Amino acid sequence: MKIDQIDIRQGTANSPQHSHGNCLPYSGVPFGMNYFAVQTNGANGAWFFQPDTPRFEGIRLTHQPSPWIGDYCHLLLMGVQWQDATKRPDFVGNYRPNEATFNAHHLAIYDDHFNVQTDLAPSTYGAIARYDFQQLELAHHGLMLQFSDHVTFEFTPTGVKLSVSDYHGGEDPNLTMYVELTISGFDRANSGYYDDQNHWFVTTEGHGHALTLLLASDQSLINCHLATSYVDRTQAQLNLKRLQDADLTAL
């Protein structure tokens, strides 16, 4: 059997009350430092995915080994478009599960709400993603990143660097994941974030439980390279450099 014939949604129809395998639909390489999964409802906590639900909240960078254990140092990526930056919209899309691709090496989702095709290929320390906006209808569009725990960020000329701290009863209360991310067409001058009170800030850096938005230019295609490290910022930058010249088909 070829790898693109394997549907990673096997055994994923689970809830705290009933299990069909306790699996999650992870895309990733063997012994990868991160895995990626579609999130259909983050309000369900560790059971954030249901295979038959058309709701789409983005692709989750995750380290959760099982729904019974919980996640840490995770974040959510999603291509979005919206009208008024000063008012935080409901960044929730919808997709057709029967038309989506769920492979271990490739995720492909078409979001009918935001009219964007998302393709993601994982690597050992990160991923390459492409967001193709097939209909630009609103004033703003770009890449949304959402965090459930404490994050500090600083915009760079080509993207953003992040420090995600997330402690859930592990051995290291100061566990931090360093993230380096670049996107094509990045509009640094107009990028910003929403704080916990849903106030919009156009700024080059910030911190808190933030919904951060990277605003793209008027181009309809965004290419994103992402790399992480638990060691330090320098290692994350090196991991990104190793990935920077690759494309989706190379992973």
XYZ file of C-alpha atoms in Angstrom, residues 12-247:
236
model
C -10.539 9.033 15.461
C -14.298 9.063 16.237
C -13.860 9.312 19.997
C -15.266 11.086 23.024
C -14.649 10.846 26.793
C -17.745 8.642 26.968
C -16.994 6.273 24.087
C -13.817 5.229 22.300
C -13.299 3.924 18.801
C -9.526 3.732 19.094
C -8.375 6.913 20.899
C -6.430 7.942 17.799
C -5.859 11.416 16.414
C -5.318 12.213 12.700
C -1.650 13.154 12.853
C 0.477 14.190 9.911
C 4.183 14.016 10.644
C 7.464 12.275 9.995
C 8.773 9.387 12.134
C 10.234 10.722 15.391
C 9.178 14.263 14.484
C 9.284 17.013 17.099
C 5.794 18.218 16.108
C 2.693 16.750 14.536
C -0.161 18.441 12.717
C -3.878 17.728 12.895
C -7.101 19.333 11.759
C -9.011 20.921 14.658
C -12.792 20.842 14.432
C -13.648 22.028 17.947
C -11.019 23.250 20.397
C -13.702 23.712 23.058
C -13.724 19.913 23.411
C -10.228 20.027 24.872
C -8.167 16.923 24.156
C -10.937 15.591 21.913
C -10.502 18.459 19.464
C -11.209 16.411 16.305
C -14.251 14.557 15.010
C -13.947 12.966 11.550
C -17.532 13.656 10.386
C -17.764 17.253 11.611
C -17.578 19.863 8.822
C -16.429 22.596 11.240
C -12.844 23.741 10.592
C -10.837 25.809 13.087
C -7.443 25.384 11.455
C -4.472 23.027 11.551
C -3.063 22.405 14.986
C 0.626 21.999 15.743
C 0.372 19.465 18.541
C 2.370 17.312 20.950
C -0.578 15.401 22.377
C 0.155 11.643 22.475
C -3.395 10.667 23.430
C -6.728 12.364 24.175
C -6.397 11.031 27.720
C -3.139 12.899 28.352
C -3.671 16.364 26.893
C -1.618 18.768 24.800
C 1.191 21.220 25.491
C 3.002 23.952 23.540
C 0.416 23.832 20.788
C -0.792 26.474 18.365
C -3.334 26.830 15.596
C -2.742 28.010 12.021
C -5.467 29.089 9.632
C -5.853 31.100 6.451
C -8.574 33.713 6.996
C -10.104 36.840 5.526
C -12.176 39.448 7.363
C -13.510 42.950 6.931
C -12.798 45.115 9.996
C -9.520 44.521 11.813
C -10.706 46.423 14.901
C -13.476 43.904 15.517
C -12.447 40.335 16.206
C -14.549 38.046 14.011
C -15.401 34.420 14.595
C -12.468 32.728 12.893
C -14.249 29.437 12.223
C -14.538 27.875 8.804
C -16.107 24.754 7.353
C -14.918 22.028 5.012
C -16.159 18.843 3.383
C -14.584 15.830 5.107
C -15.209 13.551 2.127
C -13.232 15.860 -0.183
C -10.277 16.503 2.148
C -6.897 14.752 2.119
C -5.743 13.221 5.399
C -2.389 11.563 4.780
C 0.546 11.137 7.137
C 2.676 13.281 4.810
C 0.066 15.714 3.467
C -3.021 17.581 4.662
C -5.261 19.279 2.098
C -8.366 21.180 3.204
C -10.629 23.525 1.273
C -12.368 25.969 3.601
C -15.724 26.936 2.076
C -16.188 29.815 4.513
C -12.936 31.684 3.841
C -12.541 30.308 0.294
C -8.991 29.154 0.870
C -7.232 25.931 -0.042
C -4.744 24.832 2.630
C -1.975 22.321 1.950
C 0.553 21.314 4.612
C 3.522 18.954 4.553
C 5.313 18.196 7.851
C 9.053 18.031 8.442
C 11.138 16.829 11.389
C 11.134 20.221 13.122
C 8.275 22.050 11.426
C 6.252 22.219 8.226
C 5.660 23.942 4.921
C 2.151 25.231 4.262
C 0.479 26.896 1.303
C -2.687 28.989 1.520
C -4.404 29.652 -1.810
C -7.201 32.223 -1.510
C -9.407 31.406 -4.461
C -11.799 34.305 -3.850
C -10.648 37.509 -2.160
C -13.860 39.166 -1.018
C -12.996 41.112 2.158
C -10.602 43.893 3.106
C -8.034 41.749 4.912
C -6.630 38.286 4.452
C -3.655 36.371 5.752
C -2.501 33.823 8.285
C -4.042 33.535 11.738
C -2.154 32.013 14.658
C -3.995 31.228 17.868
C -2.565 30.201 21.229
C -4.188 28.736 24.314
C -1.321 29.581 26.661
C 1.281 32.251 27.208
C 3.130 33.446 24.130
C 5.548 36.252 23.343
C 6.107 37.303 19.748
C 8.112 39.660 17.625
C 7.458 40.376 13.981
C 10.398 40.093 11.614
C 10.669 41.496 8.074
C 9.397 38.189 6.682
C 7.206 36.766 9.445
C 7.255 36.236 13.189
C 9.270 34.580 15.941
C 7.458 33.146 18.935
C 8.129 31.754 22.376
C 5.303 29.483 23.539
C 5.341 28.531 27.234
C 2.878 25.885 28.291
C 2.935 23.994 31.582
C 0.464 21.182 32.221
C 1.871 19.280 35.149
C 5.060 18.118 33.450
C 8.559 17.979 34.841
C 9.637 21.416 33.603
C 7.376 24.352 34.545
C 9.436 26.620 32.258
C 9.081 24.483 29.156
C 9.269 26.775 26.112
C 8.929 26.075 22.412
C 10.717 28.527 20.118
C 9.056 29.061 16.751
C 10.377 30.731 13.611
C 7.874 31.386 10.822
C 8.081 33.128 7.455
C 5.297 33.878 4.981
C 5.381 35.312 1.493
C 3.735 38.684 0.956
C 3.967 39.588 4.649
C 2.659 43.076 5.463
C 4.502 43.897 8.678
C 3.264 47.498 8.840
C -0.365 46.432 9.239
C 0.056 43.243 11.263
C -0.955 42.966 14.879
C -2.879 40.951 17.415
C -6.001 40.807 19.561
C -5.502 40.757 23.319
C -7.619 38.872 25.865
C -10.267 41.609 25.723
C -10.439 41.359 21.920
C -8.760 44.736 21.458
C -6.770 45.086 18.240
C -3.162 46.286 18.362
C -0.939 47.080 15.392
C 2.494 46.439 16.848
C 5.806 44.741 16.189
C 5.780 42.666 19.383
C 3.557 41.589 22.250
C 2.717 38.892 24.748
C -0.201 37.169 26.437
C -2.887 34.737 25.390
C -3.050 36.385 21.981
C -4.703 35.761 18.682
C -2.004 36.972 16.342
C -2.722 37.907 12.747
C -0.138 38.155 10.007
C -1.658 40.198 7.237
C -0.652 39.354 3.693
C -0.561 41.763 0.774
C -3.081 41.632 -2.066
C -1.567 38.429 -3.425
C -3.803 35.393 -3.253
C -1.132 32.746 -2.575
C 0.777 32.535 0.708
C 3.722 30.192 1.242
C 4.644 29.544 4.859
C 7.753 27.907 6.370
C 7.698 27.019 10.049
C 10.373 25.548 12.337
C 10.540 24.908 16.080
C 13.027 24.059 18.818
C 12.923 23.333 22.545
C 16.635 24.161 22.812
C 16.800 27.892 22.067
C 16.065 30.566 19.482
C 19.298 29.933 17.581
C 18.395 26.283 17.028
C 14.927 27.238 15.778
C 16.514 29.656 13.298
C 18.890 26.941 12.093
C 16.003 24.506 11.644
C 14.159 27.114 9.585
C 17.221 27.787 7.441
C 17.459 24.088 6.609
C 13.815 24.134 5.515
C 13.713 27.489 3.751
C 14.668 26.310 0.262
C 12.303 23.316 0.257
C 8.756 23.260 -1.094
